[in-house]
Short mmCIF file of C-alpha atoms in Angstrom, two decimals:
data_model
loop_
_atom_site.label_atom_id
_atom_site.label_comp_id
_atom_site.label_asym_id
_atom_site.label_seq_id
_atom_site.Cartn_x
_atom_site.Cartn_y
_atom_site.Cartn_z
CA UNK A 20 0.05 0.07 -0.13
CA UNK A 21 1.15 3.24 -0.66
CA UNK A 22 2.49 5.74 1.74
CA UNK A 23 1.10 9.45 2.04
CA UNK A 24 3.52 11.89 2.91
CA UNK A 25 2.30 14.78 5.24
CA UNK A 26 1.78 18.12 3.30
CA UNK A 27 1.98 20.70 6.15
CA UNK A 28 -0.78 21.36 8.05
CA UNK A 29 -1.66 22.73 12.04
CA UNK A 30 -0.97 19.13 13.08
CA UNK A 31 -2.98 20.18 16.24
CA UNK A 32 -6.29 19.80 14.12
CA UNK A 33 -7.82 16.10 14.39
CA UNK A 34 -10.54 15.28 12.35
CA UNK A 35 -12.92 12.30 12.48
CA UNK A 36 -13.05 9.87 8.86
CA UNK A 37 -16.39 8.17 8.42
CA UNK A 38 -14.45 5.38 6.64
CA UNK A 39 -16.59 2.51 4.31
CA UNK A 40 -13.84 1.04 2.98
CA UNK A 41 -14.74 1.96 -0.51
CA UNK A 42 -13.17 4.26 -2.40
CA UNK A 43 -14.35 7.13 -2.21
CA UNK A 44 -13.92 7.06 1.43
CA UNK A 45 -10.62 5.66 1.02
CA UNK A 46 -9.77 8.56 -0.78
CA UNK A 47 -10.77 11.29 1.71
CA UNK A 48 -8.97 9.38 4.48
CA UNK A 49 -5.75 9.46 2.71
CA UNK A 50 -6.61 13.35 1.64
CA UNK A 51 -6.57 13.98 5.24
CA UNK A 52 -3.29 12.19 5.96
CA UNK A 53 -1.71 14.07 3.50
CA UNK A 54 -3.24 17.46 5.22
CA UNK A 55 -1.23 16.57 7.58
CA UNK A 56 -4.10 16.12 11.16
CA UNK A 57 -4.53 14.12 13.93
CA UNK A 58 -6.69 11.28 12.31
CA UNK A 59 -9.34 8.77 14.04
CA UNK A 60 -11.04 6.50 11.57
CA UNK A 61 -14.49 5.33 12.32
CA UNK A 62 -16.55 2.66 10.41
CA UNK A 63 -20.68 1.26 10.84
CA UNK A 64 -21.78 -1.92 10.90
CA UNK A 65 -25.61 -1.88 10.19
CA UNK A 66 -26.28 -4.99 8.34
CA UNK A 67 -25.46 -3.78 5.60
CA UNK A 68 -25.06 -7.15 3.33
CA UNK A 69 -21.53 -6.02 1.44
CA UNK A 70 -20.07 -5.93 5.15
CA UNK A 71 -17.14 -7.01 4.19
CA UNK A 72 -16.04 -2.99 2.92
CA UNK A 73 -15.42 -3.08 6.98
CA UNK A 74 -13.20 -6.15 6.93
CA UNK A 75 -11.74 -4.16 3.54
CA UNK A 76 -11.68 -0.78 6.47
CA UNK A 77 -9.77 -2.68 8.96
CA UNK A 78 -7.02 -3.75 7.16
CA UNK A 79 -5.61 -0.78 5.61
CA UNK A 80 -6.19 1.34 8.66
CA UNK A 81 -3.87 -1.52 10.12
CA UNK A 82 -1.07 -1.26 7.13
CA UNK A 83 -1.21 2.95 8.11
CA UNK A 84 -1.16 2.21 12.32
CA UNK A 85 -4.77 4.53 12.61
CA UNK A 86 -6.99 4.42 15.43
CA UNK A 87 -9.83 2.54 13.95
CA UNK A 88 -13.20 2.18 15.77
CA UNK A 89 -15.83 0.25 14.18
CA UNK A 90 -19.16 1.06 15.79
CA UNK A 91 -22.38 -2.02 15.97
CA UNK A 92 -25.43 -0.32 15.22
CA UNK A 93 -26.68 -3.38 13.97
CA UNK A 94 -29.84 -2.91 16.67
CA UNK A 95 -31.34 -0.13 14.42
CA UNK A 96 -31.56 -3.10 11.56
CA UNK A 97 -35.45 -3.31 11.76
CA UNK A 98 -35.99 0.60 11.17
CA UNK A 99 -33.31 0.54 8.34
CA UNK A 100 -34.30 -2.91 6.57
CA UNK A 101 -36.73 -1.73 3.73
CA UNK A 102 -33.35 -1.14 1.16
CA UNK A 103 -31.53 -3.88 -0.67
CA UNK A 104 -28.58 -2.52 0.64
CA UNK A 105 -29.68 -3.71 4.53
CA UNK A 106 -32.34 -6.84 3.09
CA UNK A 107 -30.91 -9.74 1.58
CA UNK A 108 -34.47 -10.75 0.47
CA UNK A 109 -34.85 -7.93 -1.91
CA UNK A 110 -33.25 -8.13 -5.21
CA UNK A 111 -29.93 -6.10 -5.97
CA UNK A 112 -30.82 -3.48 -8.93
CA UNK A 113 -28.20 -3.57 -11.28
CA UNK A 114 -27.61 -1.22 -14.09
CA UNK A 115 -26.39 2.65 -14.16
CA UNK A 116 -27.02 5.01 -11.38
CA UNK A 117 -30.75 6.05 -11.98
CA UNK A 118 -33.20 7.49 -9.58
CA UNK A 119 -36.21 5.52 -10.65
CA UNK A 120 -33.46 2.02 -10.88
CA UNK A 121 -31.39 2.56 -7.80
CA UNK A 122 -33.96 3.90 -5.65
CA UNK A 123 -33.90 0.54 -3.75
CA UNK A 124 -30.61 0.81 -2.50
CA UNK A 125 -31.25 4.19 -0.35
CA UNK A 126 -31.20 3.16 3.36
CA UNK A 127 -33.65 5.62 5.48
CA UNK A 128 -31.85 8.61 6.73
CA UNK A 129 -27.93 6.64 6.78
CA UNK A 130 -25.93 9.93 6.44
CA UNK A 131 -28.31 11.83 9.26
CA UNK A 132 -27.44 8.92 11.41
CA UNK A 133 -23.51 8.06 10.58
CA UNK A 134 -22.33 12.08 10.59
CA UNK A 135 -24.57 12.45 14.42
CA UNK A 136 -22.45 9.56 15.63
CA UNK A 137 -19.47 11.06 14.22
CA UNK A 138 -20.32 14.52 15.27
CA UNK A 139 -20.58 13.19 19.02
CA UNK A 140 -17.22 11.16 18.93
CA UNK A 141 -15.20 14.85 17.24
CA UNK A 142 -16.64 16.42 20.41
CA UNK A 143 -15.59 13.25 22.49
CA UNK A 144 -12.22 13.53 22.02
CA UNK A 145 -12.18 17.07 21.46
CA UNK A 146 -12.14 17.12 16.95
CA UNK A 147 -12.57 19.74 15.45
CA UNK A 148 -14.18 18.27 12.29
CA UNK A 149 -15.48 15.43 10.38
CA UNK A 150 -14.61 14.35 6.76
CA UNK A 151 -16.85 11.92 4.97
CA UNK A 152 -17.06 11.12 1.61
CA UNK A 153 -20.51 12.72 -0.25
CA UNK A 154 -19.70 13.48 -4.15
CA UNK A 155 -21.65 14.89 -7.26
CA UNK A 156 -22.38 11.55 -8.65
CA UNK A 157 -24.72 10.88 -5.55
CA UNK A 158 -26.73 13.91 -5.70
CA UNK A 159 -29.01 12.37 -8.17
CA UNK A 160 -30.25 9.41 -6.08
CA UNK A 161 -29.21 9.65 -2.53
CA UNK A 162 -30.44 12.90 -0.86
CA UNK A 163 -28.05 12.58 2.04
CA UNK A 164 -25.64 13.80 -0.23
CA UNK A 165 -26.54 16.54 -1.50
CA UNK A 166 -24.90 20.47 -1.57
CA UNK A 167 -27.93 21.00 0.53
CA UNK A 168 -28.47 18.03 3.13
CA UNK A 169 -24.37 18.88 3.56
CA UNK A 170 -25.18 22.51 4.58
CA UNK A 171 -27.33 21.94 6.63
CA UNK A 172 -25.52 18.97 8.57
CA UNK A 173 -22.95 21.62 9.22
CA UNK A 174 -25.09 24.18 10.27
CA UNK A 175 -26.62 21.58 13.16
CA UNK A 176 -22.60 20.71 13.58
CA UNK A 177 -22.03 23.85 14.67
CA UNK A 178 -24.52 24.61 17.04
CA UNK A 179 -25.33 21.03 18.80
CA UNK A 180 -22.26 21.33 21.17
CA UNK A 181 -20.56 24.06 22.92
CA UNK A 182 -17.92 23.07 20.67
CA UNK A 183 -18.83 23.59 17.06
CA UNK A 184 -17.75 20.48 14.92
CA UNK A 185 -17.18 21.11 11.01
CA UNK A 186 -18.56 18.91 8.60
CA UNK A 187 -16.13 18.37 5.66
CA UNK A 188 -17.05 17.02 2.04
CA UNK A 189 -14.29 17.67 0.21
CA UNK A 190 -15.47 15.97 -3.28
CA UNK A 191 -19.06 17.10 -2.99
CA UNK A 192 -19.28 18.99 -5.98
CA UNK A 193 -17.37 16.52 -7.79
CA UNK A 194 -17.60 12.76 -9.81
CA UNK A 195 -16.35 9.69 -9.35
CA UNK A 196 -14.28 10.12 -12.05
CA UNK A 197 -12.29 12.87 -10.45
CA UNK A 198 -12.13 11.45 -6.60
CA UNK A 199 -9.92 8.78 -8.72
CA UNK A 200 -7.91 11.39 -10.08
CA UNK A 201 -6.96 12.93 -7.17
CA UNK A 202 -6.76 9.35 -5.66
CA UNK A 203 -4.44 8.27 -8.58
CA UNK A 204 -2.25 11.34 -8.27
CA UNK A 205 -1.38 10.65 -4.66
CA UNK A 206 -0.12 7.23 -5.80
CA UNK A 207 -3.16 5.50 -3.97
CA UNK A 208 -3.71 1.85 -4.23
CA UNK A 209 -7.40 0.82 -5.24
CA UNK A 210 -6.81 -2.58 -4.70
CA UNK A 211 -7.69 -1.92 -0.93
CA UNK A 212 -10.60 -1.00 -1.55
CA UNK A 213 -14.36 -2.32 -2.12
CA UNK A 214 -17.29 -0.86 -3.88
CA UNK A 215 -19.42 -3.86 -4.47
CA UNK A 216 -23.40 -3.90 -3.54
CA UNK A 217 -22.80 -7.24 -3.08
CA UNK A 218 -20.75 -9.38 -0.42
CA UNK A 219 -19.38 -12.15 -2.48
CA UNK A 220 -15.65 -13.12 -2.98
CA UNK A 221 -15.91 -10.87 -5.79
CA UNK A 222 -17.50 -7.63 -7.15
CA UNK A 223 -20.31 -8.28 -9.35
CA UNK A 224 -19.38 -5.91 -12.21
CA UNK A 225 -23.47 -5.49 -12.46
CA UNK A 226 -24.72 -3.51 -9.62
CA UNK A 227 -24.78 0.66 -10.34
CA UNK A 228 -21.87 0.96 -7.52
CA UNK A 229 -19.79 -1.85 -9.23
CA UNK A 230 -20.64 0.53 -13.07
CA UNK A 231 -19.90 3.79 -11.24
CA UNK A 232 -16.48 2.20 -10.45
CA UNK A 233 -15.61 0.79 -13.33
CA UNK A 234 -16.52 4.03 -15.07
CA UNK A 235 -14.30 5.92 -13.20
CA UNK A 236 -11.23 4.31 -14.29
CA UNK A 237 -12.60 3.64 -18.07
CA UNK A 238 -12.87 8.24 -18.00
CA UNK A 239 -9.08 7.84 -16.27
CA UNK A 240 -7.28 5.32 -19.05
CA UNK A 241 -6.71 3.12 -16.10
CA UNK A 242 -7.36 -0.29 -15.54
CA UNK A 243 -9.27 -0.95 -12.12
CA UNK A 244 -7.13 -3.53 -10.05
CA UNK A 245 -9.84 -5.39 -8.46
CA UNK A 246 -10.73 -8.85 -9.70
CA UNK A 247 -14.79 -8.98 -10.81
CA UNK A 248 -16.88 -12.38 -11.64
CA UNK A 249 -16.43 -13.75 -15.05
CA UNK A 250 -19.99 -14.02 -15.78
CA UNK A 251 -20.00 -9.91 -15.34
CA UNK A 252 -21.84 -8.33 -18.26
CA UNK A 253 -19.22 -5.51 -17.69
CA UNK A 254 -16.05 -7.18 -16.49
CA UNK A 255 -12.78 -5.11 -17.12
CA UNK A 256 -13.82 -2.49 -19.59
#
């Protein structure tokens, strides 16, 4: 795994990075490290069917020597199980990101829940900010990744506690291809990420998340280092 050299920054600044194990949050994590911040990593087990992303997150944080906490919030599963991401009985939609096609993958209120917990962690350890990987490609489908949501949550994070916390979403208005371009410029190895919504041994290549990932690699003219199922409709393009 590529080592990230910090750049000049206020090393007293501490941030809590919400890290799923996916390529977006992987890039956000390394971006925070490159800023020279004191990084605490937070991941969540909410009963997602692609929970192997958490194993990826653990491996990356262990290799970087970062403090990493995986919070088990599966007790709320019955509140958020009306989603293909949390209910294995539901068929996983395939195809490109589209509001109609992939609406079934929306987990009710997920980012508000996760951000609230991350803000609490930040206040608890005296961190000044929380980083997460919302990006422009999510806007069409996920309301809790849109700029107006992030702005509102940032306002709340500034007034909900005695110590204000800044919500930082560095890729909020750019595409996944742009995120990947930034990560490649940092020398990141995306073998150490998991994107597929299916929790199988190999990425499926046909769910919306896989397809968006593959398109980002194609847009950057590089091959995705992950292996995909041999029966994938798109596979390595």
